[in-house]
CSV table of C-alpha atoms and ligand atoms in Angstrom, one decimal:
chain,number,residue,atom,x,y,z
A,1,MET,CA,-33.3,-84.4,16.7
A,2,SER,CA,-30.5,-82.4,15.5
A,3,ASP,CA,-31.4,-83.0,11.8
A,4,LYS,CA,-34.7,-81.5,12.6
A,5,LYS,CA,-33.4,-78.4,14.3
A,6,ASP,CA,-31.1,-77.9,11.4
A,7,THR,CA,-34.0,-78.2,8.7
A,8,LYS,CA,-36.5,-75.9,10.8
A,9,GLU,CA,-34.0,-72.8,11.2
A,10,SER,CA,-31.8,-72.6,8.2
A,11,PRO,CA,-34.5,-71.7,5.5
A,12,ALA,CA,-36.2,-69.2,7.7
A,13,MET,CA,-32.5,-67.5,8.6
A,14,ASP,CA,-31.7,-67.8,5.0
A,15,THR,CA,-34.6,-65.8,3.6
A,16,LYS,CA,-34.3,-63.2,6.4
A,17,LYS,CA,-30.6,-62.4,5.5
A,18,LYS,CA,-31.4,-62.4,1.6
A,19,SER,CA,-34.5,-59.9,1.9
A,20,ASP,CA,-32.3,-57.7,4.5
A,21,PRO,CA,-32.0,-54.5,2.6
A,22,ALA,CA,-28.2,-53.2,2.1
A,23,PRO,CA,-27.0,-51.9,5.6
A,24,VAL,CA,-28.2,-48.6,5.9
A,25,GLU,CA,-24.9,-46.5,6.4
A,26,SER,CA,-25.6,-43.4,4.3
A,27,PRO,CA,-26.8,-41.0,7.2
A,28,LYS,CA,-23.5,-41.5,8.8
A,29,LYS,CA,-21.2,-41.4,5.6
A,30,SER,CA,-22.8,-38.1,4.7
A,31,ASP,CA,-22.2,-36.9,8.2
A,32,SER,CA,-18.4,-37.7,8.1
A,33,GLY,CA,-18.3,-36.5,4.5
A,34,LEU,CA,-19.7,-33.2,5.9
A,35,SER,CA,-17.4,-32.7,8.3
A,36,ARG,CA,-14.4,-33.5,6.2
A,37,ARG,CA,-16.0,-31.0,3.6
A,38,THR,CA,-15.9,-28.5,6.5
A,39,PHE,CA,-12.4,-29.1,7.6
A,40,TYR,CA,-11.1,-28.5,4.1
A,41,ILE,CA,-13.2,-25.4,3.9
A,42,VAL,CA,-11.3,-24.5,7.0
A,43,LEU,CA,-7.9,-25.5,5.8
A,44,ILE,CA,-8.4,-23.3,2.6
A,45,LEU,CA,-9.6,-20.4,4.5
A,46,ALA,CA,-6.8,-20.5,7.0
A,47,VAL,CA,-4.0,-21.0,4.0
A,48,SER,CA,-5.7,-18.1,2.3
A,49,PHE,CA,-5.4,-15.7,5.4
A,50,ALA,CA,-1.9,-17.2,5.7
A,51,ILE,CA,-0.8,-15.9,2.2
A,52,LEU,CA,-2.8,-12.6,2.8
A,53,ILE,CA,-0.7,-11.8,5.7
A,54,TRP,CA,2.5,-13.1,4.3
A,55,ARG,CA,1.9,-10.9,1.1
A,56,GLN,CA,1.2,-8.1,3.5
A,57,TYR,CA,4.6,-7.9,4.9
A,58,MET,CA,6.6,-10.0,2.9
A,59,VAL,CA,6.4,-8.6,-0.8
A,60,PRO,CA,9.7,-6.9,-1.8
A,61,VAL,CA,9.9,-3.4,-1.1
A,62,GLY,CA,10.7,-2.6,-5.0
A,63,THR,CA,7.2,-3.5,-5.8
A,64,PRO,CA,5.4,-0.3,-7.3
A,65,GLY,CA,3.2,1.3,-4.5
A,66,THR,CA,4.8,-0.5,-1.8
A,67,VAL,CA,5.9,1.3,1.2
A,68,ILE,CA,9.3,0.7,3.1
A,69,SER,CA,8.7,0.3,6.5
A,70,GLU,CA,11.3,1.9,8.7
A,71,SER,CA,9.5,1.8,11.8
A,72,THR,CA,10.3,-0.7,15.0
A,73,THR,CA,12.5,-3.4,13.3
A,74,GLY,CA,15.2,-0.7,12.3
A,75,LYS,CA,16.8,0.0,9.0
A,76,PRO,CA,15.7,-2.1,6.0
A,77,LYS,CA,18.6,-3.5,4.3
A,78,ILE,CA,18.9,-1.4,1.1
A,79,GLY,CA,21.7,-0.3,-0.9
A,80,GLY,CA,25.6,-2.0,-0.8
A,81,PRO,CA,28.0,-2.5,-3.4
A,82,PHE,CA,27.7,-1.7,-7.0
A,83,SER,CA,29.6,-1.4,-10.1
A,84,LEU,CA,28.4,0.7,-13.0
A,85,VAL,CA,29.3,3.0,-15.4
A,86,ASP,CA,29.0,7.1,-15.5
A,87,GLN,CA,27.8,9.1,-18.3
A,88,ASP,CA,31.4,10.1,-19.0
A,89,GLY,CA,32.1,6.3,-19.5
A,90,LYS,CA,34.2,5.8,-16.4
A,91,ALA,CA,33.6,2.9,-14.0
A,92,VAL,CA,32.4,3.9,-10.6
A,93,THR,CA,31.4,1.9,-7.6
A,94,GLU,CA,29.7,3.0,-4.5
A,95,ALA,CA,33.1,3.6,-2.6
A,96,ASP,CA,33.4,6.9,-5.3
A,97,PHE,CA,30.5,8.5,-3.4
A,98,LYS,CA,31.5,7.6,0.2
A,99,GLY,CA,31.4,10.6,2.5
A,100,ARG,CA,28.9,12.5,0.7
A,101,PHE,CA,24.8,11.9,0.7
A,102,MET,CA,23.4,10.1,-2.0
A,103,LEU,CA,19.8,10.5,-3.6
A,104,VAL,CA,19.2,7.6,-5.8
A,105,TYR,CA,16.5,6.9,-7.9
A,106,PHE,CA,16.3,4.1,-10.6
A,107,GLY,CA,14.3,4.7,-14.1
A,108,TYR,CA,15.1,5.1,-17.9
A,109,THR,CA,15.4,7.8,-20.0
A,110,PHE,CA,12.3,7.0,-22.4
A,111,CYS,CA,10.1,7.1,-19.5
A,112,PRO,CA,7.5,9.1,-20.6
A,113,ASP,CA,6.3,10.3,-17.2
A,114,VAL,CA,7.3,8.9,-14.0
A,115,CYS,CA,11.0,9.6,-14.0
A,116,PRO,CA,10.7,13.1,-15.4
A,117,THR,CA,8.9,14.0,-12.6
A,118,SER,CA,10.8,12.3,-10.0
A,119,LEU,CA,14.2,13.6,-11.5
A,120,SER,CA,12.4,17.0,-11.4
A,121,ALA,CA,11.5,17.1,-7.8
A,122,MET,CA,15.0,15.8,-7.1
A,123,ALA,CA,16.5,18.8,-9.0
A,124,ASP,CA,14.1,21.3,-7.3
A,125,ALA,CA,15.0,19.9,-3.9
A,126,LEU,CA,18.8,20.5,-4.5
A,127,ASP,CA,18.2,23.8,-5.9
A,128,MET,CA,16.2,24.7,-2.8
A,129,LEU,CA,18.8,23.7,-0.4
A,130,GLY,CA,21.3,26.0,-2.0
A,131,ASP,CA,24.9,25.5,-0.5
A,132,LYS,CA,23.7,22.6,1.7
A,133,ALA,CA,23.2,20.3,-1.3
A,134,ASP,CA,26.6,20.1,-1.9
A,135,ARG,CA,26.7,17.4,0.4
A,136,ILE,CA,24.5,15.3,-1.8
A,137,VAL,CA,25.1,13.7,-5.1
A,138,PRO,CA,22.1,13.2,-7.2
A,139,VAL,CA,22.3,9.8,-9.0
A,140,PHE,CA,20.1,8.4,-11.5
A,141,ILE,CA,20.4,4.5,-12.4
A,142,THR,CA,19.3,3.2,-15.5
A,143,VAL,CA,17.1,-0.1,-15.5
A,144,ASP,CA,17.2,0.0,-19.4
A,145,PRO,CA,20.8,-0.4,-20.2
A,146,GLU,CA,20.3,-1.9,-23.6
A,147,ARG,CA,19.2,1.7,-24.7
A,148,ASP,CA,20.4,4.0,-22.0
A,149,THR,CA,24.2,4.0,-23.1
A,150,PRO,CA,26.4,6.6,-21.3
A,151,GLU,CA,26.0,8.9,-24.3
A,152,GLN,CA,22.3,8.8,-23.7
A,153,MET,CA,22.7,8.9,-19.9
A,154,LYS,CA,24.8,12.2,-20.5
A,155,MET,CA,22.3,13.7,-22.8
A,156,TYR,CA,19.4,13.4,-20.5
A,157,VAL,CA,20.8,13.9,-16.8
A,158,GLN,CA,22.0,17.5,-18.0
A,159,TYR,CA,18.7,18.4,-19.0
A,160,PHE,CA,17.6,17.9,-15.2
A,161,HIS,CA,20.7,19.1,-13.1
A,162,PRO,CA,24.0,19.8,-13.7
A,163,ARG,CA,25.3,17.6,-10.9
A,164,LEU,CA,23.1,14.6,-11.7
A,165,VAL,CA,25.3,11.5,-12.2
A,166,GLY,CA,23.9,9.1,-14.7
A,167,LEU,CA,24.9,5.5,-14.2
A,168,SER,CA,24.5,2.5,-16.7
A,169,GLY,CA,26.4,-0.8,-17.3
A,170,THR,CA,25.8,-4.3,-18.4
A,171,VAL,CA,22.3,-5.7,-17.9
A,172,GLU,CA,24.1,-7.6,-14.9
A,173,GLN,CA,25.6,-4.9,-13.6
A,174,VAL,CA,22.1,-2.7,-13.6
A,175,ALA,CA,20.0,-5.8,-12.5
A,176,ALA,CA,23.0,-6.3,-9.2
A,177,ALA,CA,22.4,-2.6,-8.5
A,178,ALA,CA,18.9,-2.3,-8.7
A,179,ASN,CA,18.7,-5.8,-6.4
A,180,ALA,CA,20.9,-4.2,-4.0
A,181,TYR,CA,18.4,-1.1,-3.5
A,182,LYS,CA,15.4,-3.8,-3.9
A,183,ALA,CA,14.5,-1.9,-6.7
A,184,TYR,CA,11.9,-3.4,-8.9
A,185,PHE,CA,12.1,-3.4,-12.9
A,186,ALA,CA,10.9,-5.3,-15.7
A,187,LYS,CA,10.3,-5.0,-19.7
A,188,ALA,CA,6.6,-4.1,-19.9
A,189,THR,CA,5.1,-3.9,-23.2
A,190,GLU,CA,7.0,-4.7,-26.4
A,191,VAL,CA,5.6,-2.7,-29.3
A,192,GLY,CA,8.4,-3.4,-31.9
A,193,GLY,CA,11.8,-3.2,-31.9
A,194,GLU,CA,13.2,-0.7,-29.5
A,195,ASP,CA,9.8,0.5,-28.5
A,196,TYR,CA,9.2,-0.6,-25.2
A,197,LEU,CA,8.3,0.4,-21.7
A,198,MET,CA,9.8,-0.1,-18.5
A,199,ASP,CA,8.0,-1.2,-15.3
A,200,HIS,CA,9.9,0.2,-12.4
A,201,SER,CA,9.6,1.1,-9.0
A,202,SER,CA,9.6,4.8,-8.3
A,203,ILE,CA,11.3,5.3,-5.2
A,204,THR,CA,14.0,7.9,-4.3
A,205,TYR,CA,16.4,6.6,-2.0
A,206,LEU,CA,18.5,8.8,0.5
A,207,MET,CA,22.0,7.2,1.3
A,208,GLY,CA,24.2,8.5,4.3
A,209,PRO,CA,27.7,9.3,4.0
A,210,ASP,CA,28.5,5.6,5.3
A,211,GLY,CA,26.7,4.0,2.4
A,212,GLN,CA,23.9,3.3,4.6
A,213,PHE,CA,20.0,3.7,3.9
A,214,ILE,CA,18.7,6.7,5.8
A,215,SER,CA,15.2,7.3,4.4
A,216,HIS,CA,13.4,7.3,1.1
A,217,PHE,CA,10.9,9.7,-0.9
A,218,SER,CA,7.7,8.1,-2.7
A,219,HIS,CA,7.1,9.2,-6.2
A,220,GLY,CA,4.7,12.3,-5.9
A,221,VAL,CA,6.9,14.0,-3.3
A,222,ASP,CA,7.6,17.5,-4.5
A,223,GLY,CA,11.0,19.4,-4.4
A,224,GLU,CA,9.7,21.6,-1.6
A,225,GLU,CA,8.8,18.8,0.7
A,226,MET,CA,11.8,16.7,-0.5
A,227,ALA,CA,14.0,19.7,0.5
A,228,LYS,CA,12.4,20.2,3.9
A,229,ARG,CA,12.8,16.4,4.9
A,230,LEU,CA,16.4,16.5,3.6
A,231,LYS,CA,17.2,19.4,5.9
A,232,GLU,CA,16.6,17.3,8.8
A,233,PHE,CA,19.5,14.9,7.8
A,234,LEU,CA,21.9,17.5,6.4
B,1,NI,NI1,10.1,6.0,-15.3
């Protein structure tokens, strides 16, 4: 009896099993593949959005075109100790300017356009303020110390204003000062030898007699507007 049962069932079962098509899992598989792809797309979008937000708020203030936020969170941490050399070859630090306002601008004497415009505006503002300007020391700090020696700075600053202080120093000293002021600079193009341009931020910083950052002027602010705004702080 048992023998018969075996022989009767087995062959039928075997053939059925063998003729069975491969398990049809494709619809289910593509379903989970689709949702996984959706998950990745959403993830990428979320990360991109996060990066956008981060760039919006966290980009260093020295980057060209960036506006320094002075609003709700208080004054940004700009300025601080520096150790440089003036146009007469004398070593100076931030302590030498204590008790007076400082207008600080970072640039370089070979600058074809931006620096002369900003320094002219600064000089115009000082002239318009008359005696009141005596409380302000205009300071031009080079970001190109390799070419801007104290001698070169001396020749350059007197062209703009008799009181304009031109600060240079070693590459390291200049980098430290720029870093303290969150001023951006980089060598841009090297045509050959000494023929190169510098990228640099074009912000004029107003520092208080206590050495603390007060306000800034963006590139394009003319002397008249600068004088008007400076009056509010003097
Ligand atoms: Ni410049």
